[in-house]
Tab-separated table of C-alpha atoms in Angstrom:
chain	number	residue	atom	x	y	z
L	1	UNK	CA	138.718	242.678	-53.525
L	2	UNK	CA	138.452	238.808	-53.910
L	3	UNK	CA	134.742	237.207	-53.806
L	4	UNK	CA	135.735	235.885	-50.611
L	5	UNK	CA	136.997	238.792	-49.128
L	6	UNK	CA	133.794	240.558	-49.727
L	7	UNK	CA	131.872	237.722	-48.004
L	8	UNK	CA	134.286	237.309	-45.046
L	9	UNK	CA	133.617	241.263	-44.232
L	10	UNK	CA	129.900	241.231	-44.610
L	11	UNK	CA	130.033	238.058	-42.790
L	12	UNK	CA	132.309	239.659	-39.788
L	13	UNK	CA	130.303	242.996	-40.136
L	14	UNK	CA	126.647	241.460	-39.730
L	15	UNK	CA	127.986	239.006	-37.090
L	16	UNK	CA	128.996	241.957	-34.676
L	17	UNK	CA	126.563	243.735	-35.054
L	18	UNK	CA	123.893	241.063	-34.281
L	19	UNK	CA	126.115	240.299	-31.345
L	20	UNK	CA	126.599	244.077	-30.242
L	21	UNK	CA	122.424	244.196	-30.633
L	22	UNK	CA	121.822	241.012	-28.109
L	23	UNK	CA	122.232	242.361	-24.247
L	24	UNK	CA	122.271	240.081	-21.901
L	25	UNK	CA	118.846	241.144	-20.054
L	26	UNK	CA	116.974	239.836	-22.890
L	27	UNK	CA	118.202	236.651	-23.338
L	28	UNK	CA	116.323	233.673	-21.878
L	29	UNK	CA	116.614	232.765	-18.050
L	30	UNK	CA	118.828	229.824	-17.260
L	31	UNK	CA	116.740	226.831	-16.711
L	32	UNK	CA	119.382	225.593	-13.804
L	33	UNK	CA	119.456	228.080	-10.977
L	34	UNK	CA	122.978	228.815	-9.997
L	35	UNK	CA	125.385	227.252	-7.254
L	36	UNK	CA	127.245	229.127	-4.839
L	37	UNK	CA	130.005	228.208	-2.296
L	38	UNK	CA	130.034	229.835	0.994
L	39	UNK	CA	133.252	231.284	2.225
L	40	UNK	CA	133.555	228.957	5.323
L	41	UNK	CA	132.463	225.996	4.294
L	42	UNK	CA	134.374	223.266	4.591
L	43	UNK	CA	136.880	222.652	1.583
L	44	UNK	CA	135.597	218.871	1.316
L	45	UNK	CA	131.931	219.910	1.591
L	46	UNK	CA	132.892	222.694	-0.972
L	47	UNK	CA	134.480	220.235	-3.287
L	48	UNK	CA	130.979	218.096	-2.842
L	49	UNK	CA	129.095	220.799	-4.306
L	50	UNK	CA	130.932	221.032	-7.510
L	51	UNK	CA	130.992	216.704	-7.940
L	52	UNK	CA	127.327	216.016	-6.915
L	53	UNK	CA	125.962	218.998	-9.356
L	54	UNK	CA	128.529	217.722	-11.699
L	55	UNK	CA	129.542	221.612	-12.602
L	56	UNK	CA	133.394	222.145	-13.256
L	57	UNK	CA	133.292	225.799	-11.542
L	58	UNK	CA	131.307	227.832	-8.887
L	59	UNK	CA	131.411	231.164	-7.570
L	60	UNK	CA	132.711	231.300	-3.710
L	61	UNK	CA	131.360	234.406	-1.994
L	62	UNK	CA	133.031	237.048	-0.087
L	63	UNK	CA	132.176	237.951	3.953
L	64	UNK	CA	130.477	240.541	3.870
L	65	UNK	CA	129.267	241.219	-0.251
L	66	UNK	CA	130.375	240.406	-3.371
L	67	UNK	CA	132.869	237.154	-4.819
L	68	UNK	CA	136.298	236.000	-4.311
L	69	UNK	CA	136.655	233.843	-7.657
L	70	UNK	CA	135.736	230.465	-9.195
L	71	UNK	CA	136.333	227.405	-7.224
L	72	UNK	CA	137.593	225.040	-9.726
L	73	UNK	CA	137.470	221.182	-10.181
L	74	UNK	CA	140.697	220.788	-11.566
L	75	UNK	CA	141.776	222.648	-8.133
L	76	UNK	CA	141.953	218.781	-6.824
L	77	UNK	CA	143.523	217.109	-9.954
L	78	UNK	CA	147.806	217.957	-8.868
L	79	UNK	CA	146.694	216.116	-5.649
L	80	UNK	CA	144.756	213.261	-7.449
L	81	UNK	CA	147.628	212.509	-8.787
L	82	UNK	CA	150.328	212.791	-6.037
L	83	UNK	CA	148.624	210.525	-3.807
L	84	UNK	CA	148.223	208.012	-6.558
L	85	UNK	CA	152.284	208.674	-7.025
L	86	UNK	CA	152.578	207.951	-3.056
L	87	UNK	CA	150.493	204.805	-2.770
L	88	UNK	CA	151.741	200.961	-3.929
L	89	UNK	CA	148.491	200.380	-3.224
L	90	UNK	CA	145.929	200.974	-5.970
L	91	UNK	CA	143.152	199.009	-4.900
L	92	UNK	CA	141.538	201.094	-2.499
L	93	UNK	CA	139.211	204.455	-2.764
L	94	UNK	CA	140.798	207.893	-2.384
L	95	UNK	CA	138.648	209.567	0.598
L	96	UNK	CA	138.096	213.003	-0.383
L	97	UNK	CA	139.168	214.007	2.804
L	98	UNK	CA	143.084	212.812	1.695
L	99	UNK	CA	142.914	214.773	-1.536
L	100	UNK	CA	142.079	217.657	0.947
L	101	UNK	CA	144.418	216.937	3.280
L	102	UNK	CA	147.127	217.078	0.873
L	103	UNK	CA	146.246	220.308	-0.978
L	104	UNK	CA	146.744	222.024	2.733
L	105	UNK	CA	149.862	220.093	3.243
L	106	UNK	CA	151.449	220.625	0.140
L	107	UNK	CA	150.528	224.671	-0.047
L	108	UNK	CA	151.336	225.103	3.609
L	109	UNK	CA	155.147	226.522	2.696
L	110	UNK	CA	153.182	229.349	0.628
L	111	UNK	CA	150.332	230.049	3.312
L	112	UNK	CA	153.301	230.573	6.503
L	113	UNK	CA	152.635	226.544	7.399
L	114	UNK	CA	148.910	228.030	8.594
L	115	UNK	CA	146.799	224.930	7.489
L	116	UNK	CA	143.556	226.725	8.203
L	117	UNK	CA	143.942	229.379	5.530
L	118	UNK	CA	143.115	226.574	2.892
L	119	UNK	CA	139.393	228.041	2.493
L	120	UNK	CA	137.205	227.897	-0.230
L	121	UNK	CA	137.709	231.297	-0.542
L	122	UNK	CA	141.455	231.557	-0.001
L	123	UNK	CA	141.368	228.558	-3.187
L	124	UNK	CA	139.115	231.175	-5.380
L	125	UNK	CA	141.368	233.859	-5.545
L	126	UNK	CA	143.766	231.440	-8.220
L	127	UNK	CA	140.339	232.368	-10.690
L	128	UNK	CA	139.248	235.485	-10.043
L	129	UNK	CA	136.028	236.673	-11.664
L	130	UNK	CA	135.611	238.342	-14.525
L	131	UNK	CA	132.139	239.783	-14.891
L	132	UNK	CA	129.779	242.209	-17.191
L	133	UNK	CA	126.671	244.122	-16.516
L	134	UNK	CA	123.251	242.776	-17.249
L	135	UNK	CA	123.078	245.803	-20.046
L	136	UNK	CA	126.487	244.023	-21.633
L	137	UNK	CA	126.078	242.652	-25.252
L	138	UNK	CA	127.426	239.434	-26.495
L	139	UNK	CA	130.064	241.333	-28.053
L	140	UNK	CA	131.239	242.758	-24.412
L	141	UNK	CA	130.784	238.458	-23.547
L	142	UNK	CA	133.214	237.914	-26.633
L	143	UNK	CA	135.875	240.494	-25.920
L	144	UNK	CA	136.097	238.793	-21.574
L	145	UNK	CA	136.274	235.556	-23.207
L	146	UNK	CA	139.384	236.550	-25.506
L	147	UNK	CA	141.101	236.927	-22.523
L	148	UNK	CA	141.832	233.282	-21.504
L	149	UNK	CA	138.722	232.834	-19.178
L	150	UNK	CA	136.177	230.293	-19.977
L	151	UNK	CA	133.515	231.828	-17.929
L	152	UNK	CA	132.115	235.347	-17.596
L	153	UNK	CA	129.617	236.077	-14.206
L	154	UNK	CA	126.892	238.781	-15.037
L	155	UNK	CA	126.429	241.544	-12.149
L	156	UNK	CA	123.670	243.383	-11.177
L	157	UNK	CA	123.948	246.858	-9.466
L	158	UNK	CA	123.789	245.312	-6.314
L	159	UNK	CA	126.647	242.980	-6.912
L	160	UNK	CA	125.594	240.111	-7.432
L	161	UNK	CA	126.165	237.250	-9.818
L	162	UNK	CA	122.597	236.119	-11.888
L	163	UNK	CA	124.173	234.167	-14.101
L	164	UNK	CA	127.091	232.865	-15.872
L	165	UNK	CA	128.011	232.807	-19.221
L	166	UNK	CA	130.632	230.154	-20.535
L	167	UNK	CA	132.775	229.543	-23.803
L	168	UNK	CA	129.805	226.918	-24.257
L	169	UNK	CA	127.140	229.042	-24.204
L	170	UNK	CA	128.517	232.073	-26.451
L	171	UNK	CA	129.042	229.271	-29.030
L	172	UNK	CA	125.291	228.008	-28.956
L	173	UNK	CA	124.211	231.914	-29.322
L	174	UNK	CA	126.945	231.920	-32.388
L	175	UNK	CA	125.081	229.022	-34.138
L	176	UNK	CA	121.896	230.510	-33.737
L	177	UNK	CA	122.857	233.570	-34.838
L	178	UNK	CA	124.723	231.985	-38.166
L	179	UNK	CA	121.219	229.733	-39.033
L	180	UNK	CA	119.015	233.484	-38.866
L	181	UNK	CA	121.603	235.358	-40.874
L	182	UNK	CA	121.483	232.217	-43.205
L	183	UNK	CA	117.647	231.905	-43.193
L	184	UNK	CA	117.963	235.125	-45.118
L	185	UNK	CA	119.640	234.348	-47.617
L	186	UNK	CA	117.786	234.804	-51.007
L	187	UNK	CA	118.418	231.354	-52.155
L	188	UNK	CA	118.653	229.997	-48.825
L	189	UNK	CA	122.219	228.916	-48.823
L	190	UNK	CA	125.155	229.217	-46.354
L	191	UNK	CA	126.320	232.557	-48.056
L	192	UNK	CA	128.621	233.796	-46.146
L	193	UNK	CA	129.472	230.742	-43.443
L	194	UNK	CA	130.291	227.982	-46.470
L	195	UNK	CA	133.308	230.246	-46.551
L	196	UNK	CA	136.421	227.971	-45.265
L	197	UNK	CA	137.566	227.913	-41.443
L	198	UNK	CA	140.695	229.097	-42.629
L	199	UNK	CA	139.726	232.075	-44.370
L	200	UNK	CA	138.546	234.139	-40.707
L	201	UNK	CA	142.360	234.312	-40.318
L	202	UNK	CA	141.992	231.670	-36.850
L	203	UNK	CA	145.799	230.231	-35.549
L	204	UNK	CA	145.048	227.211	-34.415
L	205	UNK	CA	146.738	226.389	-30.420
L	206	UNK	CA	148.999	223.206	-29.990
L	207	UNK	CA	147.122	220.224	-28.532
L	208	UNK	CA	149.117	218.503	-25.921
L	209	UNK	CA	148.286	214.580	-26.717
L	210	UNK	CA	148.272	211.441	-25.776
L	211	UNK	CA	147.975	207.736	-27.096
L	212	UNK	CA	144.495	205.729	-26.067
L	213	UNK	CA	146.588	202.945	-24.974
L	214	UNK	CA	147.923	205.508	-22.400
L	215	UNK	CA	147.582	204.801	-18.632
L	216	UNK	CA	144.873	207.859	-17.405
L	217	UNK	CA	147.229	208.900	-14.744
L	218	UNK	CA	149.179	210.097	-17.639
L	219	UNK	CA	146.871	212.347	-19.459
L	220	UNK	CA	146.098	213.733	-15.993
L	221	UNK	CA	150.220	214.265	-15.288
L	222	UNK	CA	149.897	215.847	-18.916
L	223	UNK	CA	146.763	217.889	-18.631
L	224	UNK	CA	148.601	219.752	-14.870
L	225	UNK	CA	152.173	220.119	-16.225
L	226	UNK	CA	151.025	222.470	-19.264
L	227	UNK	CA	147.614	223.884	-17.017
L	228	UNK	CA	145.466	222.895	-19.755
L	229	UNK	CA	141.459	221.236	-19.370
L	230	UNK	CA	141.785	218.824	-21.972
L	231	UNK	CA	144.064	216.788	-24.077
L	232	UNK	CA	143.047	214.649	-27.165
L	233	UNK	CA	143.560	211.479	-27.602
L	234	UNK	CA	144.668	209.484	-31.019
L	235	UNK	CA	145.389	205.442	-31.999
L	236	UNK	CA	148.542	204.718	-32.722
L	237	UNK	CA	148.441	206.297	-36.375
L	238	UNK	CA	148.133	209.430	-34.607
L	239	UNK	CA	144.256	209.901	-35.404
L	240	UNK	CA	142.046	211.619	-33.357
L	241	UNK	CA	139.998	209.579	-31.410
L	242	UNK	CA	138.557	211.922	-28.509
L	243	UNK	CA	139.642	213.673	-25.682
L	244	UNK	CA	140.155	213.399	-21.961
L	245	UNK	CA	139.154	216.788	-20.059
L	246	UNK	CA	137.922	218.114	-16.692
L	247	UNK	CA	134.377	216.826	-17.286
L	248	UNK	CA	135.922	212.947	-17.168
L	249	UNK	CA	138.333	214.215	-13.426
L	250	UNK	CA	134.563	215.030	-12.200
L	251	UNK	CA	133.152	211.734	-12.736
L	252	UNK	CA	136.121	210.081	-11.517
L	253	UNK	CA	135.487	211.920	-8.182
L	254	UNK	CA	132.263	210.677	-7.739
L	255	UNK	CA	133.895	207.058	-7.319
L	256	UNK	CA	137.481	208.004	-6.482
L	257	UNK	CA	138.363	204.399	-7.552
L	258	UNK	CA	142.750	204.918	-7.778
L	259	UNK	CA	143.071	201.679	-9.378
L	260	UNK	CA	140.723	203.456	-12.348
L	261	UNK	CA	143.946	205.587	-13.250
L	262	UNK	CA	145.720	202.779	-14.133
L	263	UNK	CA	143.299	201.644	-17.382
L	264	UNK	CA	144.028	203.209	-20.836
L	265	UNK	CA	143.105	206.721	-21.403
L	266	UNK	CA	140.219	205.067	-23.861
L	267	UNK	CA	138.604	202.694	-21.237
L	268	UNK	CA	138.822	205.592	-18.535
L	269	UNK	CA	136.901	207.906	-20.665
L	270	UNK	CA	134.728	204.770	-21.387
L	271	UNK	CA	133.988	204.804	-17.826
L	272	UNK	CA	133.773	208.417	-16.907
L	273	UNK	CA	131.974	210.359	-19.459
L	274	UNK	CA	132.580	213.361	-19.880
L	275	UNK	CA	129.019	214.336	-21.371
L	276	UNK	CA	129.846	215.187	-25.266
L	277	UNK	CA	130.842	213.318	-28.127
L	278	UNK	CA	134.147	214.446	-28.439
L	279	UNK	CA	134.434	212.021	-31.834
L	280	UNK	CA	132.322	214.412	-33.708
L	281	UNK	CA	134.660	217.474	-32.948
L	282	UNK	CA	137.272	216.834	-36.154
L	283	UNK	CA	137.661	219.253	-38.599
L	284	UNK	CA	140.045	220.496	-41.092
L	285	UNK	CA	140.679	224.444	-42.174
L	286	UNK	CA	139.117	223.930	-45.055
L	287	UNK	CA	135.651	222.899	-43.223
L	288	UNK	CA	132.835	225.331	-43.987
L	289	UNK	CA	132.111	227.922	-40.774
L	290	UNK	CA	128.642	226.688	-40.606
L	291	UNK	CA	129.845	222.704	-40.082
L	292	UNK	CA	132.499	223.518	-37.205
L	293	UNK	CA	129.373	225.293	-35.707
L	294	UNK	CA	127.155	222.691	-36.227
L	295	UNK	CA	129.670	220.301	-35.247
L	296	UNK	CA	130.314	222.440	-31.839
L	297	UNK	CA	126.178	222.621	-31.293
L	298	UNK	CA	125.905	218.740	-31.642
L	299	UNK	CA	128.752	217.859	-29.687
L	300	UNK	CA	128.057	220.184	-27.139
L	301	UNK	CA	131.552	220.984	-26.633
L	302	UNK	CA	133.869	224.311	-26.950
L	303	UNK	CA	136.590	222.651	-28.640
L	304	UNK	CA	137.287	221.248	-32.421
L	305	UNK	CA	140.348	219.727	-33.058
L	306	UNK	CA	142.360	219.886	-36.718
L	307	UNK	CA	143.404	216.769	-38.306
């Protein structure tokens, strides 16, 4: 066995079991206390919630006990951008109220033309919950994630959600965990994680991409036609130069300025921050495990794209 190999299965080895060892019940309270939807609120006041908190996601509860699913930002972005299709006019605001309006009209067919069934909690039910005990370990955490969910809900024996782990999160507790195995090291160096990208056996997904000279409206058609969060964004060489995700659709929402969609994909971003540098997020396979971390930690961010 290779030098390498030897250090990418002590690596692997000591990395679940640190992560099997940390259950949830002993990690640190959130500092943010969580945000619910109620199942009859309105779907505009719901909506509200998620843009003035600036979250992407939040639980909707059930009558009676227990959750229906996630209510999702990007619930409201296939509407954003038929109404902007449907109006010559860009200069004025989209009401929230319209973007409402036309996610009844336009799921009415599916719903038997009942208008009123377009709930909070009839919209959860597209993201159901996936959820772990409070006794779970990171490991249990990593294995939900796997399964295309960027969120897992803990639940207590009661049934109910105290807190919420996402993609973000389980990466911060990854970069801690690589600096403590690293701190003990006997010479102090990154052992095991200067060990290539490539060499923990990762295929990399397709990015769906678009050019910064791009209208938004675009990268938002883009982003809803292949049910994706985020797209990057490159110059005209076909460099990375950021990305455009759910995070920016929030703080467009706040304004709800149409005529916004028309600027470039860069001066929209400009505009509506998404809150990480996404310009710090390049790698390539042969970057060292502990510099995509660090690179995730500083960017605050659960992607890294491959140039």
């Amino acid at each position: 066995m290779s030098s390498d190999s030897q250090k990418l299965n002590e690596f692997k080895s000591i990395v679940r079991t640190k992560l099997g060892a940390t259950t949830i019940d002993k990690l640190p309270k959130p500092l943010k206390p969580l945000t619910f939807i109620e199942p009859d609120q309105e779907l505009k006041d719901a909506f509200k919630v998620l843009i003035s908190n600036k979250i992407l996601s939040a639980p909707v509860k059930r009558n009676g006990h227990g959750y229906e699913g996630f209510l999702d930002v990007m619930h409201l972005a296939a509407s954003v951008v038929s109404i902007y299709d449907s109006r010559r006019d860009h200069s004025a605001n989209i009401d929230l109220e319209d973007i409402v309006t036309h996610i009844r009209h336009h799921g009415n067919k599916s719903s038997g033309d009942n208008l009123d069934v377009w709930t909070p909690a009839y919209m959860a039910r597209i993201q159901p919950i996936r959820s772990v005990p409070p006794t779970a370990n990171l490991l249990d955490v990593c294995k939900e994630l796997s399964k295309s969910v960027h969120r897992v809900a803990v639940v207590n024996s009661e049934g109910e959600i105290i807190r919420i782990i996402s993609q973000s999160f389980l990466i911060d507790s990854l970069h801690q965990l690589l600096q403590e195995v690293e701190s003990h090291a006997n010479d102090g160096s990154h052992t095991f994680s200067s060990l290539p990208i490539s060499a923990l056996g990762i295929t990399p997904k397709s990015v769906w991409t678009c050019k910064s000279t791009a209208p938004a409206i675009d990268a938002f058609k883009m982003m809803i036609a292949h049910h994706v969060s985020g797209i990057s964004i490159t110059d005209d060489q076909g460099h990375f130069v950021g990305q455009i995700t759910a995070h920016n659709l929030n703080r467009f929402l706040e304004t709800r300025k149409i005529e916004d969609l028309n600027k470039s994909v860069a001066d929209f971003v400009l505009q509506n921050p998404g809150g990480s540098d996404s310009t710090a997020n390049v790698i390539t396979m042969n970057t060292p495990v502990h510099t995509v971390f660090e690179k995730f930690a500083g960017a605050r961010s659960h992607r890294c794209f491959i140039d």
